[in-house]
Structure formats: structure tokens, C-alpha cells
XYZ file of N, CA and C in Angstrom:
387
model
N 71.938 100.334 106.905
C 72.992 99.967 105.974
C 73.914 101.175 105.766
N 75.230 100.804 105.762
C 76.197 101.772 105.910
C 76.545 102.029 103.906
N 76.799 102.896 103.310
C 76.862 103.558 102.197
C 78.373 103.493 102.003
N 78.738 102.503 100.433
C 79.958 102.757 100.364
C 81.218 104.008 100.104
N 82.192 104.156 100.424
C 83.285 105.558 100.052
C 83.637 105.585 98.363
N 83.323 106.143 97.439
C 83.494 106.089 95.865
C 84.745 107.066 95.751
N 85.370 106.735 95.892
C 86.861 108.235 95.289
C 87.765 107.636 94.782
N 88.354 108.591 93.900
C 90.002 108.348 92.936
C 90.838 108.888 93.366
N 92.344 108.809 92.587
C 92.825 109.360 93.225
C 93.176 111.041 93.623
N 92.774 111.455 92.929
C 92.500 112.993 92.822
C 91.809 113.539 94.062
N 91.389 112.265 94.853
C 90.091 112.977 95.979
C 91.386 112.651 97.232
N 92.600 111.795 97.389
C 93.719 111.511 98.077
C 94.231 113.088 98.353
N 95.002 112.327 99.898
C 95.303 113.215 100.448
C 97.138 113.777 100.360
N 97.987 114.280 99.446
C 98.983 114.253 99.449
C 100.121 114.130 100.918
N 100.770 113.490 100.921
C 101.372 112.860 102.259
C 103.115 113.037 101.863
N 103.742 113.283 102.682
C 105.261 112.978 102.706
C 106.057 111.808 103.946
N 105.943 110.533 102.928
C 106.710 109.813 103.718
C 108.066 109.885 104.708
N 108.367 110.089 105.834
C 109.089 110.043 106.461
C 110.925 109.399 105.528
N 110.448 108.541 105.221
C 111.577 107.482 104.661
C 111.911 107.572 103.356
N 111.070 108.390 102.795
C 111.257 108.368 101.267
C 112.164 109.533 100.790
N 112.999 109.913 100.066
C 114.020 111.052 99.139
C 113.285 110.707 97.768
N 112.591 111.777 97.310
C 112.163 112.385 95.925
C 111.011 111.651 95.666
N 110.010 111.791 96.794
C 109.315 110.500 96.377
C 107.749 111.133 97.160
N 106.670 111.226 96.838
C 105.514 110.922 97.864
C 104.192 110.480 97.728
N 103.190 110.312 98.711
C 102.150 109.389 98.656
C 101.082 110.233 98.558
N 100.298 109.739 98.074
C 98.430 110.296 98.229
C 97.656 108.891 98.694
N 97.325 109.519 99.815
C 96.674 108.701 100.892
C 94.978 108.580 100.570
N 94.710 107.515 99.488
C 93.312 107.225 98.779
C 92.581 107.119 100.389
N 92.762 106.132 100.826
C 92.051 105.251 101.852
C 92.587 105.245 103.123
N 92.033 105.984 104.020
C 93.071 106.150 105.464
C 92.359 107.226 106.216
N 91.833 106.694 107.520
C 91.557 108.087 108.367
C 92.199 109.403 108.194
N 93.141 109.588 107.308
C 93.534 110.778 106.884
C 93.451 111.468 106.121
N 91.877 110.750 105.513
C 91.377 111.374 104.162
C 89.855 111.215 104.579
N 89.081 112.061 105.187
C 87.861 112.206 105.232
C 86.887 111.865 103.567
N 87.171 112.008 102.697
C 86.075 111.108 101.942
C 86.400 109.964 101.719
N 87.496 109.049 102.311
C 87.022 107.637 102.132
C 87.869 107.270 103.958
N 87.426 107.197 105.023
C 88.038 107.175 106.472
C 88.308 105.806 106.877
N 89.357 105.253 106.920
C 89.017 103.609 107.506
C 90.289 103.600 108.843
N 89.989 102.856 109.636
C 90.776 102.774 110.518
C 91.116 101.279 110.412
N 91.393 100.707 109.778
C 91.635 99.202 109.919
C 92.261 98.435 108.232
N 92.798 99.451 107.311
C 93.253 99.133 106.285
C 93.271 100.189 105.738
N 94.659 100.475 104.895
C 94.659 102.155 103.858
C 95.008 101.291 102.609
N 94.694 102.821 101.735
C 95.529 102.505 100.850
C 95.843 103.694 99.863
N 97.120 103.953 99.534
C 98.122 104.699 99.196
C 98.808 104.726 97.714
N 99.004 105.305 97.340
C 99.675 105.741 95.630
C 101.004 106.264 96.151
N 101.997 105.777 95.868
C 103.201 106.262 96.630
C 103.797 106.148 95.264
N 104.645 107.824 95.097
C 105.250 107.845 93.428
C 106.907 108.318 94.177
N 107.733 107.576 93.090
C 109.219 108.042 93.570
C 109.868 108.332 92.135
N 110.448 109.406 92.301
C 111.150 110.351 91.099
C 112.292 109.005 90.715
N 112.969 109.398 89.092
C 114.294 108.561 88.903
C 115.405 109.122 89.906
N 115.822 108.125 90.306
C 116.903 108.339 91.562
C 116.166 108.326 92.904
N 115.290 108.365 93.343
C 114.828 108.015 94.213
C 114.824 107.345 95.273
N 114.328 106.954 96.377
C 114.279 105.855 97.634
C 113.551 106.195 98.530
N 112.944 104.963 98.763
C 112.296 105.164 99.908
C 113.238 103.735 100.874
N 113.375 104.571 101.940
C 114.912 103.523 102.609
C 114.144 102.613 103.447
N 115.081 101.623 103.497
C 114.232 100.550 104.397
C 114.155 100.943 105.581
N 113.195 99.726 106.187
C 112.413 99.989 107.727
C 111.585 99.223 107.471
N 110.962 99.276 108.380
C 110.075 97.738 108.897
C 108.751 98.348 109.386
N 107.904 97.992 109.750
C 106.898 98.152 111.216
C 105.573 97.432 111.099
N 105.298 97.237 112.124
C 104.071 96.246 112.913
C 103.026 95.805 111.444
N 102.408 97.052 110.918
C 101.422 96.484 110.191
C 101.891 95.791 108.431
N 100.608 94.739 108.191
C 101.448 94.070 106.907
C 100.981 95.033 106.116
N 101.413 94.940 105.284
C 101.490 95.369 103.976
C 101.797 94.612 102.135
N 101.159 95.366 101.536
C 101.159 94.757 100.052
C 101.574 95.751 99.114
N 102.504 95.741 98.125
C 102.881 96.476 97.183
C 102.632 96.224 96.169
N 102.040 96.823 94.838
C 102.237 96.658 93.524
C 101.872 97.421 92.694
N 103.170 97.396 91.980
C 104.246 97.994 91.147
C 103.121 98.142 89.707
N 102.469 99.868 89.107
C 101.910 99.813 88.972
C 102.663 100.333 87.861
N 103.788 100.979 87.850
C 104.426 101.727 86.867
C 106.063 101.818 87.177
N 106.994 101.798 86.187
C 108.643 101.962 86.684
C 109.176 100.395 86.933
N 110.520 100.669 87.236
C 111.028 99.519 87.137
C 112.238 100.196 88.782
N 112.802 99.435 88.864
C 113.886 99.715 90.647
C 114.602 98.552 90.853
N 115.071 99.110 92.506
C 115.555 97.727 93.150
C 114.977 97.704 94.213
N 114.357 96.724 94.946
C 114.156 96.260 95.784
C 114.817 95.856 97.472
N 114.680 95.959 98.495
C 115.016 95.328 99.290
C 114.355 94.749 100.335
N 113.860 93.931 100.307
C 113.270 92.607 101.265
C 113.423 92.129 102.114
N 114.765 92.427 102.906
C 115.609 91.155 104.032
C 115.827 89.970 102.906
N 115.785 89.685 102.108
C 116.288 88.122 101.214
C 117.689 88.064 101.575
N 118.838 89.184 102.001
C 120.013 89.143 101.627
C 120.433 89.610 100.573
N 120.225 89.930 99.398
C 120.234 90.543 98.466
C 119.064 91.496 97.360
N 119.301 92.505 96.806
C 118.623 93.327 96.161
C 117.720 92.474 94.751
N 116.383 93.016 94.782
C 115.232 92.390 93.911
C 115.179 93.209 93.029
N 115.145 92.938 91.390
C 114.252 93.827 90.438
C 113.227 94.071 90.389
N 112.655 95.126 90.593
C 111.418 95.779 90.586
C 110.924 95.865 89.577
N 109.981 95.493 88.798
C 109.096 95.782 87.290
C 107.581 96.017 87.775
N 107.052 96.326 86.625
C 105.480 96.708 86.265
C 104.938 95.294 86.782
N 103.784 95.486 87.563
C 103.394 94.417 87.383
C 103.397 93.241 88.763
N 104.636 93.314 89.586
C 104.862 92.746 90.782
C 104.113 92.987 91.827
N 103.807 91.788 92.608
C 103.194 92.431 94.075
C 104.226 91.604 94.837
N 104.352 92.394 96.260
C 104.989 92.069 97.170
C 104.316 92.264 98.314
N 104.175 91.235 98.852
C 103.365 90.949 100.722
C 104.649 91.007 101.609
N 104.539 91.956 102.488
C 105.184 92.342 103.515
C 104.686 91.626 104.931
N 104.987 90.644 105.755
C 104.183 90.205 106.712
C 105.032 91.418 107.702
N 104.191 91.246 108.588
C 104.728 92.044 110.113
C 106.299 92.367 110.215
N 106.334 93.627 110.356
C 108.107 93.460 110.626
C 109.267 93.277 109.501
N 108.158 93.028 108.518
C 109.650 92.552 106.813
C 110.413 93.854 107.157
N 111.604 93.737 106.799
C 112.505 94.794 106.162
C 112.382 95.246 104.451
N 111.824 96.069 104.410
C 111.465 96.561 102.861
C 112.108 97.857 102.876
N 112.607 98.185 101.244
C 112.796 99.682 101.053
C 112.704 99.556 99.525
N 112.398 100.445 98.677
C 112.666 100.312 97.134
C 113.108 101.314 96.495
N 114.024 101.181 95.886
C 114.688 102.815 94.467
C 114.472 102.635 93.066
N 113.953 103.801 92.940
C 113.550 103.865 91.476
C 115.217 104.217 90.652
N 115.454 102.863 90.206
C 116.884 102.982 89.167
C 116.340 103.362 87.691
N 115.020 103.563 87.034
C 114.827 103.967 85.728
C 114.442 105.055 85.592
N 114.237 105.556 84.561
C 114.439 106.631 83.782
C 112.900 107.565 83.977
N 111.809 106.561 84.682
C 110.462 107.042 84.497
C 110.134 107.036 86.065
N 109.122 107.805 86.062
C 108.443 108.112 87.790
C 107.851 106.474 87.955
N 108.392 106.414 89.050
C 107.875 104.547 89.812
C 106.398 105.098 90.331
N 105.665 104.332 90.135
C 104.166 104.641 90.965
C 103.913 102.864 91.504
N 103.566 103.256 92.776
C 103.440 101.791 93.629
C 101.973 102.004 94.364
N 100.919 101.169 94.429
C 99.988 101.128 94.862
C 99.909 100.400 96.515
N 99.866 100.607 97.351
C 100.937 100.265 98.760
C 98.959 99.752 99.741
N 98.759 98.790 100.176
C 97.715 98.528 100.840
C 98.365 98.232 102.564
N 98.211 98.578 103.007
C 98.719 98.216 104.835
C 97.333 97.813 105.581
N 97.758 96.998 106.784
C 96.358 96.632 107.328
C 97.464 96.145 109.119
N 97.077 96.553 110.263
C 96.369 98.182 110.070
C 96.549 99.165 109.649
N 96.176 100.316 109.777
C 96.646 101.533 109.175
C 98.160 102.080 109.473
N 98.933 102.829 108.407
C 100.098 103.265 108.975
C 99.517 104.542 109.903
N 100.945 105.088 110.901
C 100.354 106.535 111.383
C 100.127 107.988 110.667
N 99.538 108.743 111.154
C 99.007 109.898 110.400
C 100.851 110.214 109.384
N 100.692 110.897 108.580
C 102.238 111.115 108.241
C 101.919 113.068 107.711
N 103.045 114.325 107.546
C 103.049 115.241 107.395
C 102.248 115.207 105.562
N 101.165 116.044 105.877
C 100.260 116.513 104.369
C 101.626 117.167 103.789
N 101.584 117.275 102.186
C 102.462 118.003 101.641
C 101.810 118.918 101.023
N 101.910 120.244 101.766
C 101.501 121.828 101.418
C 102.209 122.762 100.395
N 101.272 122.699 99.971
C 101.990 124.053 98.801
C 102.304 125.510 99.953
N 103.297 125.858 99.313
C 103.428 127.527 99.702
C 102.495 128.771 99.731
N 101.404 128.213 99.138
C 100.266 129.097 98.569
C 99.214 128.838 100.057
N 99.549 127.503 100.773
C 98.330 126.623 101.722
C 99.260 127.387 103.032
């Protein structure tokens, strides 16, 4: 019997999204975090400052968002921009066009699940590391 991974987020691996301005992730769940390793589903704390974005783009694996803190706008492919609040989840199938900006006043924190995994992305190092 295989022994389950127990960690918070404090045990995450700080990450800098490619796509994101003022914004980054701690990678809870993801071969890129040796105390909890999965190759077949992550999952991520992705925080974006007021003024913020993480710009749209798309790619292969789905994904699920929800909006754990902050309020934004949204973009989906719908054709037009979504309000973002506390509280929302959003399923991304294969390929959606998604991006979201934090338009309020408070740090957005989004709880982000992908399946499969996204790719490794740059750790964010202190000057001291």
C-alpha cells in the first residue's frame, strides 16, 4: 500500500508563471514539488497583485479554477469579459482560451487544478538562493 502526500501550502514550491505580470504560483501538487510528486494532475495557488494579469493562452491540459479570494475580469473565449468573484469555479476543457486580471483593490488568490500536469515552469529565487 502506497502512503498518502499530507502538505500545505507552505510545503509548495514557489513558481513564476510565464504569462502572468505581478502575479505567481506555489506549486502544492506537481512533480515539481518533491513532498507531494504527481505526474498526472497538479495543483497550484496562483496569487495576482491589484493590477495584475495573467494573459490569455490556451494549452492541451484541462483545467479548473477557483476563485478563492479577490474579485477581476475574466476571459474565456465567450466573446466577451466575465466578473470574477470569491467563490467561482471555472472548467477549462482542452484548448479554452482563458486569462484573468485582478481589477480590485485586494491580492486575487486562485486555486488552479490541471490534469495533466502543466510543464516544469522557472522556481522564483530569492537573491539570497
Amino acid at each position: 500500500m502506497i502512503a498518502a502526500n499530507i502538505v500545505n501550502e507552505k510545503d509548495g514550491i514557489p513558481i513564476i508563471f510565464p504569462d502572468c505580470k505581478r502575479g505567481f504560483g506555489i506549486r502544492v501538487v506537481h512533480e515539481q514539488n518533491p513532498k507531494a510528486p504527481s505526474k498526472n494532475l497538479s495543483m497550484t495557488v496562483l496569487y495576482i497583485a491589484p493590477g495584475g494579469i495573467l494573459e490569455n493562452h490556451h494549452h492541451e491540459n484541462e483545467e479548473i479554477y477557483y476563485i478563492l479570494e479577490g474579485n477581476g475580469t475574466g476571459h474565456f473565449g465567450l466573446g466577451k469579459p466575465v466578473n470574477v468573484e470569491k467563490g467561482m469555479f471555472f472548467h477549462l476543457p482542452t484548448n479554452a482560451e482563458h486569462g484573468i486580471e485582478n481589477t480590485g483593490a485586494e491580492m486575487m488568490k486562485i486555486l488552479i487544478s490541471t490534469s495533466p500536469t502543466l510543464p516544469l515552469f522557472p522556481e522564483w529565487k530569492t537573491n539570497k538562493e
